[in-house]
């Protein structure tokens, strides 16, 4: 998760788009529902999510809606 957050935070949106196309948010949403309640884990997850939903042009809502509606 840490590596994906670093990669997706780069200024090049093609990294972000590639990560989204691979379905990382779907896996993250499933994982967040079953993950242990550790603050560090959720901090890194929220950093990854924030990197994946920002940037212009914005990613398609269909790709990010599952994790945003948790």
PDB file of N, CA and C in Angstrom:
ATOM      1  N   UNK A   1       0.835  -1.176   0.000  1.00  0.00           N
ATOM      2  CA  UNK A   1       0.000   0.000   0.000  1.00  0.00           C
ATOM      3  C   UNK A   1       0.886   1.248   0.000  1.00  0.00           C
ATOM      4  N   UNK A   2       1.972   1.193   0.765  1.00  0.00           N
ATOM      5  CA  UNK A   2       2.882   2.337   0.852  1.00  0.00           C
ATOM      6  C   UNK A   2       3.466   2.657  -0.530  1.00  0.00           C
ATOM      7  N   UNK A   3       3.918   1.622  -1.234  1.00  0.00           N
ATOM      8  CA  UNK A   3       4.517   1.822  -2.556  1.00  0.00           C
ATOM      9  C   UNK A   3       3.500   2.391  -3.543  1.00  0.00           C
ATOM     10  N   UNK A   4       2.279   1.879  -3.520  1.00  0.00           N
ATOM     11  CA  UNK A   4       1.249   2.389  -4.428  1.00  0.00           C
ATOM     12  C   UNK A   4       0.914   3.843  -4.120  1.00  0.00           C
ATOM     13  N   UNK A   5       0.903   4.201  -2.845  1.00  0.00           N
ATOM     14  CA  UNK A   5       0.638   5.596  -2.479  1.00  0.00           C
ATOM     15  C   UNK A   5       1.748   6.506  -2.985  1.00  0.00           C
ATOM     16  N   UNK A   6       2.990   6.050  -2.893  1.00  0.00           N
ATOM     17  CA  UNK A   6       4.107   6.842  -3.412  1.00  0.00           C
ATOM     18  C   UNK A   6       4.021   7.002  -4.925  1.00  0.00           C
ATOM     19  N   UNK A   7       3.751   5.913  -5.618  1.00  0.00           N
ATOM     20  CA  UNK A   7       3.681   5.959  -7.080  1.00  0.00           C
ATOM     21  C   UNK A   7       2.523   6.829  -7.545  1.00  0.00           C
ATOM     22  N   UNK A   8       1.371   6.669  -6.925  1.00  0.00           N
ATOM     23  CA  UNK A   8       0.197   7.412  -7.367  1.00  0.00           C
ATOM     24  C   UNK A   8       0.271   8.888  -6.997  1.00  0.00           C
ATOM     25  N   UNK A   9       1.147   9.251  -6.089  1.00  0.00           N
ATOM     26  CA  UNK A   9       1.284  10.641  -5.689  1.00  0.00           C
ATOM     27  C   UNK A   9       2.181  11.459  -6.604  1.00  0.00           C
ATOM     28  N   UNK A  10       2.802  10.802  -7.558  1.00  0.00           N
ATOM     29  CA  UNK A  10       3.657  11.513  -8.501  1.00  0.00           C
ATOM     30  C   UNK A  10       2.809  12.441  -9.366  1.00  0.00           C
ATOM     31  N   UNK A  11       3.457  13.388  -9.990  1.00  0.00           N
ATOM     32  CA  UNK A  11       2.745  14.347 -10.838  1.00  0.00           C
ATOM     33  C   UNK A  11       2.243  13.727 -12.133  1.00  0.00           C
ATOM     34  N   UNK A  12       2.733  12.562 -12.491  1.00  0.00           N
ATOM     35  CA  UNK A  12       2.321  11.903 -13.713  1.00  0.00           C
ATOM     36  C   UNK A  12       1.032  11.117 -13.461  1.00  0.00           C
ATOM     37  N   UNK A  13      -0.057  11.564 -14.002  1.00  0.00           N
ATOM     38  CA  UNK A  13      -1.361  10.938 -13.769  1.00  0.00           C
ATOM     39  C   UNK A  13      -1.496   9.581 -14.443  1.00  0.00           C
ATOM     40  N   UNK A  14      -0.591   9.244 -15.341  1.00  0.00           N
ATOM     41  CA  UNK A  14      -0.678   7.925 -15.974  1.00  0.00           C
ATOM     42  C   UNK A  14      -0.444   6.821 -14.954  1.00  0.00           C
ATOM     43  N   UNK A  15       0.379   7.073 -13.931  1.00  0.00           N
ATOM     44  CA  UNK A  15       0.572   6.088 -12.855  1.00  0.00           C
ATOM     45  C   UNK A  15      -0.737   5.887 -12.092  1.00  0.00           C
ATOM     46  N   UNK A  16      -1.367   6.983 -11.742  1.00  0.00           N
ATOM     47  CA  UNK A  16      -2.642   6.908 -11.033  1.00  0.00           C
ATOM     48  C   UNK A  16      -3.665   6.136 -11.840  1.00  0.00           C
ATOM     49  N   UNK A  17      -3.770   6.459 -13.116  1.00  0.00           N
ATOM     50  CA  UNK A  17      -4.754   5.805 -13.972  1.00  0.00           C
ATOM     51  C   UNK A  17      -4.469   4.317 -14.129  1.00  0.00           C
ATOM     52  N   UNK A  18      -3.193   3.951 -14.237  1.00  0.00           N
ATOM     53  CA  UNK A  18      -2.833   2.537 -14.361  1.00  0.00           C
ATOM     54  C   UNK A  18      -3.200   1.758 -13.098  1.00  0.00           C
ATOM     55  N   UNK A  19      -2.938   2.359 -11.939  1.00  0.00           N
ATOM     56  CA  UNK A  19      -3.281   1.712 -10.674  1.00  0.00           C
ATOM     57  C   UNK A  19      -4.796   1.527 -10.573  1.00  0.00           C
ATOM     58  N   UNK A  20      -5.552   2.529 -10.976  1.00  0.00           N
ATOM     59  CA  UNK A  20      -7.015   2.422 -10.939  1.00  0.00           C
ATOM     60  C   UNK A  20      -7.517   1.355 -11.904  1.00  0.00           C
ATOM     61  N   UNK A  21      -6.931   1.292 -13.092  1.00  0.00           N
ATOM     62  CA  UNK A  21      -7.357   0.305 -14.084  1.00  0.00           C
ATOM     63  C   UNK A  21      -7.089  -1.121 -13.620  1.00  0.00           C
ATOM     64  N   UNK A  22      -6.077  -1.308 -12.798  1.00  0.00           N
ATOM     65  CA  UNK A  22      -5.753  -2.646 -12.289  1.00  0.00           C
ATOM     66  C   UNK A  22      -6.690  -3.095 -11.182  1.00  0.00           C
ATOM     67  N   UNK A  23      -7.564  -2.213 -10.728  1.00  0.00           N
ATOM     68  CA  UNK A  23      -8.562  -2.590  -9.735  1.00  0.00           C
ATOM     69  C   UNK A  23      -8.083  -2.549  -8.290  1.00  0.00           C
ATOM     70  N   UNK A  24      -7.079  -1.736  -8.023  1.00  0.00           N
ATOM     71  CA  UNK A  24      -6.539  -1.653  -6.669  1.00  0.00           C
ATOM     72  C   UNK A  24      -7.577  -1.163  -5.670  1.00  0.00           C
ATOM     73  N   UNK A  25      -8.422  -0.230  -6.050  1.00  0.00           N
ATOM     74  CA  UNK A  25      -9.408   0.287  -5.107  1.00  0.00           C
ATOM     75  C   UNK A  25     -10.438  -0.768  -4.712  1.00  0.00           C
ATOM     76  N   UNK A  26     -10.769  -1.662  -5.610  1.00  0.00           N
ATOM     77  CA  UNK A  26     -11.698  -2.735  -5.270  1.00  0.00           C
ATOM     78  C   UNK A  26     -11.075  -3.624  -4.196  1.00  0.00           C
ATOM     79  N   UNK A  27      -9.819  -3.982  -4.390  1.00  0.00           N
ATOM     80  CA  UNK A  27      -9.124  -4.803  -3.397  1.00  0.00           C
ATOM     81  C   UNK A  27      -8.953  -4.057  -2.080  1.00  0.00           C
ATOM     82  N   UNK A  28      -8.669  -2.772  -2.160  1.00  0.00           N
ATOM     83  CA  UNK A  28      -8.502  -1.972  -0.960  1.00  0.00           C
ATOM     84  C   UNK A  28      -9.815  -1.876  -0.180  1.00  0.00           C
ATOM     85  N   UNK A  29     -10.917  -1.709  -0.881  1.00  0.00           N
ATOM     86  CA  UNK A  29     -12.219  -1.627  -0.217  1.00  0.00           C
ATOM     87  C   UNK A  29     -12.533  -2.918   0.522  1.00  0.00           C
ATOM     88  N   UNK A  30     -12.257  -4.039  -0.097  1.00  0.00           N
ATOM     89  CA  UNK A  30     -12.479  -5.331   0.556  1.00  0.00           C
ATOM     90  C   UNK A  30     -11.563  -5.477   1.762  1.00  0.00           C
ATOM     91  N   UNK A  31     -10.311  -5.088   1.588  1.00  0.00           N
ATOM     92  CA  UNK A  31      -9.337  -5.198   2.654  1.00  0.00           C
ATOM     93  C   UNK A  31      -9.672  -4.302   3.837  1.00  0.00           C
ATOM     94  N   UNK A  32     -10.142  -3.112   3.581  1.00  0.00           N
ATOM     95  CA  UNK A  32     -10.466  -2.186   4.667  1.00  0.00           C
ATOM     96  C   UNK A  32     -11.629  -2.686   5.517  1.00  0.00           C
ATOM     97  N   UNK A  33     -12.504  -3.469   4.930  1.00  0.00           N
ATOM     98  CA  UNK A  33     -13.637  -3.988   5.682  1.00  0.00           C
ATOM     99  C   UNK A  33     -13.243  -5.123   6.626  1.00  0.00           C
ATOM    100  N   UNK A  34     -12.095  -5.757   6.359  1.00  0.00           N
ATOM    101  CA  UNK A  34     -11.664  -6.888   7.178  1.00  0.00           C
ATOM    102  C   UNK A  34     -10.343  -6.638   7.894  1.00  0.00           C
ATOM    103  N   UNK A  35      -9.748  -5.496   7.716  1.00  0.00           N
ATOM    104  CA  UNK A  35      -8.420  -5.209   8.280  1.00  0.00           C
ATOM    105  C   UNK A  35      -8.485  -4.988   9.781  1.00  0.00           C
ATOM    106  N   UNK A  36      -7.378  -5.272  10.450  1.00  0.00           N
ATOM    107  CA  UNK A  36      -7.331  -4.979  11.885  1.00  0.00           C
ATOM    108  C   UNK A  36      -7.411  -3.472  12.116  1.00  0.00           C
ATOM    109  N   UNK A  37      -7.908  -3.092  13.239  1.00  0.00           N
ATOM    110  CA  UNK A  37      -8.089  -1.672  13.565  1.00  0.00           C
ATOM    111  C   UNK A  37      -6.783  -1.072  14.064  1.00  0.00           C
ATOM    112  N   UNK A  38      -5.909  -0.742  13.132  1.00  0.00           N
ATOM    113  CA  UNK A  38      -4.623  -0.128  13.473  1.00  0.00           C
ATOM    114  C   UNK A  38      -4.549   1.245  12.817  1.00  0.00           C
ATOM    115  N   UNK A  39      -4.221   2.246  13.599  1.00  0.00           N
ATOM    116  CA  UNK A  39      -4.204   3.624  13.094  1.00  0.00           C
ATOM    117  C   UNK A  39      -3.228   3.791  11.937  1.00  0.00           C
ATOM    118  N   UNK A  40      -2.067   3.186  12.022  1.00  0.00           N
ATOM    119  CA  UNK A  40      -1.063   3.326  10.955  1.00  0.00           C
ATOM    120  C   UNK A  40      -1.587   2.749   9.643  1.00  0.00           C
ATOM    121  N   UNK A  41      -2.286   1.637   9.711  1.00  0.00           N
ATOM    122  CA  UNK A  41      -2.832   1.007   8.513  1.00  0.00           C
ATOM    123  C   UNK A  41      -3.834   1.935   7.832  1.00  0.00           C
ATOM    124  N   UNK A  42      -4.723   2.507   8.605  1.00  0.00           N
ATOM    125  CA  UNK A  42      -5.738   3.396   8.040  1.00  0.00           C
ATOM    126  C   UNK A  42      -5.149   4.710   7.556  1.00  0.00           C
ATOM    127  N   UNK A  43      -4.083   5.162   8.183  1.00  0.00           N
ATOM    128  CA  UNK A  43      -3.421   6.383   7.735  1.00  0.00           C
ATOM    129  C   UNK A  43      -2.822   6.178   6.343  1.00  0.00           C
ATOM    130  N   UNK A  44      -2.158   5.049   6.125  1.00  0.00           N
ATOM    131  CA  UNK A  44      -1.570   4.760   4.818  1.00  0.00           C
ATOM    132  C   UNK A  44      -2.670   4.526   3.785  1.00  0.00           C
ATOM    133  N   UNK A  45      -3.734   3.835   4.174  1.00  0.00           N
ATOM    134  CA  UNK A  45      -4.847   3.597   3.249  1.00  0.00           C
ATOM    135  C   UNK A  45      -5.498   4.905   2.823  1.00  0.00           C
ATOM    136  N   UNK A  46      -5.688   5.819   3.759  1.00  0.00           N
ATOM    137  CA  UNK A  46      -6.311   7.097   3.406  1.00  0.00           C
ATOM    138  C   UNK A  46      -5.388   7.935   2.536  1.00  0.00           C
ATOM    139  N   UNK A  47      -4.083   7.824   2.739  1.00  0.00           N
ATOM    140  CA  UNK A  47      -3.110   8.516   1.884  1.00  0.00           C
ATOM    141  C   UNK A  47      -3.204   7.972   0.459  1.00  0.00           C
ATOM    142  N   UNK A  48      -3.274   6.653   0.309  1.00  0.00           N
ATOM    143  CA  UNK A  48      -3.413   6.040  -1.010  1.00  0.00           C
ATOM    144  C   UNK A  48      -4.704   6.478  -1.682  1.00  0.00           C
ATOM    145  N   UNK A  49      -5.805   6.430  -0.953  1.00  0.00           N
ATOM    146  CA  UNK A  49      -7.091   6.829  -1.529  1.00  0.00           C
ATOM    147  C   UNK A  49      -7.066   8.285  -1.973  1.00  0.00           C
ATOM    148  N   UNK A  50      -6.498   9.155  -1.136  1.00  0.00           N
ATOM    149  CA  UNK A  50      -6.465  10.577  -1.502  1.00  0.00           C
ATOM    150  C   UNK A  50      -5.629  10.809  -2.752  1.00  0.00           C
ATOM    151  N   UNK A  51      -4.551  10.052  -2.917  1.00  0.00           N
ATOM    152  CA  UNK A  51      -3.736  10.195  -4.124  1.00  0.00           C
ATOM    153  C   UNK A  51      -4.470   9.690  -5.358  1.00  0.00           C
ATOM    154  N   UNK A  52      -5.284   8.661  -5.190  1.00  0.00           N
ATOM    155  CA  UNK A  52      -5.967   8.077  -6.341  1.00  0.00           C
ATOM    156  C   UNK A  52      -7.195   8.857  -6.791  1.00  0.00           C
ATOM    157  N   UNK A  53      -7.775   9.660  -5.945  1.00  0.00           N
ATOM    158  CA  UNK A  53      -8.987  10.381  -6.337  1.00  0.00           C
ATOM    159  C   UNK A  53      -8.728  11.842  -6.705  1.00  0.00           C
ATOM    160  N   UNK A  54      -7.494  12.276  -6.644  1.00  0.00           N
ATOM    161  CA  UNK A  54      -7.219  13.670  -6.977  1.00  0.00           C
ATOM    162  C   UNK A  54      -6.492  13.765  -8.319  1.00  0.00           C
ATOM    163  N   UNK A  55      -6.279  14.990  -8.755  1.00  0.00           N
ATOM    164  CA  UNK A  55      -5.609  15.246 -10.024  1.00  0.00           C
ATOM    165  C   UNK A  55      -6.602  15.670 -11.079  1.00  0.00           C
ATOM    166  N   UNK A  56      -6.111  16.383 -12.048  1.00  0.00           N
ATOM    167  CA  UNK A  56      -6.986  16.835 -13.124  1.00  0.00           C
ATOM    168  C   UNK A  56      -6.454  16.306 -14.439  1.00  0.00           C
ATOM    169  N   UNK A  57      -7.213  15.622 -15.222  1.00  0.00           N
ATOM    170  CA  UNK A  57      -8.642  15.360 -15.047  1.00  0.00           C
ATOM    171  C   UNK A  57      -8.862  14.341 -13.931  1.00  0.00           C
ATOM    172  N   UNK A  58     -10.002  14.477 -13.264  1.00  0.00           N
ATOM    173  CA  UNK A  58     -10.350  13.567 -12.191  1.00  0.00           C
ATOM    174  C   UNK A  58     -10.554  12.160 -12.747  1.00  0.00           C
ATOM    175  N   UNK A  59     -10.314  11.151 -11.926  1.00  0.00           N
ATOM    176  CA  UNK A  59     -10.583   9.789 -12.405  1.00  0.00           C
ATOM    177  C   UNK A  59     -12.089   9.571 -12.536  1.00  0.00           C
ATOM    178  N   UNK A  60     -12.500   8.659 -13.392  1.00  0.00           N
ATOM    179  CA  UNK A  60     -13.934   8.375 -13.528  1.00  0.00           C
ATOM    180  C   UNK A  60     -14.528   7.930 -12.189  1.00  0.00           C
ATOM    181  N   UNK A  61     -15.687   8.445 -11.859  1.00  0.00           N
ATOM    182  CA  UNK A  61     -16.323   8.131 -10.579  1.00  0.00           C
ATOM    183  C   UNK A  61     -16.567   6.639 -10.425  1.00  0.00           C
ATOM    184  N   UNK A  62     -16.853   5.952 -11.515  1.00  0.00           N
ATOM    185  CA  UNK A  62     -17.109   4.519 -11.459  1.00  0.00           C
ATOM    186  C   UNK A  62     -15.907   3.760 -10.909  1.00  0.00           C
ATOM    187  N   UNK A  63     -14.703   4.273 -11.133  1.00  0.00           N
ATOM    188  CA  UNK A  63     -13.504   3.594 -10.654  1.00  0.00           C
ATOM    189  C   UNK A  63     -13.249   3.842  -9.167  1.00  0.00           C
ATOM    190  N   UNK A  64     -13.750   4.922  -8.627  1.00  0.00           N
ATOM    191  CA  UNK A  64     -13.437   5.268  -7.237  1.00  0.00           C
ATOM    192  C   UNK A  64     -14.642   5.186  -6.299  1.00  0.00           C
ATOM    193  N   UNK A  65     -15.832   4.959  -6.816  1.00  0.00           N
ATOM    194  CA  UNK A  65     -17.040   5.027  -5.979  1.00  0.00           C
ATOM    195  C   UNK A  65     -17.074   3.975  -4.892  1.00  0.00           C
ATOM    196  N   UNK A  66     -16.586   2.792  -5.141  1.00  0.00           N
ATOM    197  CA  UNK A  66     -16.695   1.721  -4.136  1.00  0.00           C
ATOM    198  C   UNK A  66     -15.956   2.076  -2.846  1.00  0.00           C
ATOM    199  N   UNK A  67     -14.771   2.604  -2.979  1.00  0.00           N
ATOM    200  CA  UNK A  67     -13.997   2.925  -1.772  1.00  0.00           C
ATOM    201  C   UNK A  67     -14.503   4.203  -1.120  1.00  0.00           C
ATOM    202  N   UNK A  68     -15.081   5.099  -1.878  1.00  0.00           N
ATOM    203  CA  UNK A  68     -15.589   6.339  -1.304  1.00  0.00           C
ATOM    204  C   UNK A  68     -16.902   6.119  -0.556  1.00  0.00           C
ATOM    205  N   UNK A  69     -17.619   5.087  -0.871  1.00  0.00           N
ATOM    206  CA  UNK A  69     -18.918   4.820  -0.256  1.00  0.00           C
ATOM    207  C   UNK A  69     -18.829   3.841   0.908  1.00  0.00           C
ATOM    208  N   UNK A  70     -17.634   3.563   1.404  1.00  0.00           N
ATOM    209  CA  UNK A  70     -17.485   2.643   2.546  1.00  0.00           C
ATOM    210  C   UNK A  70     -18.120   3.199   3.789  1.00  0.00           C
TER     211      UNK A  70
END
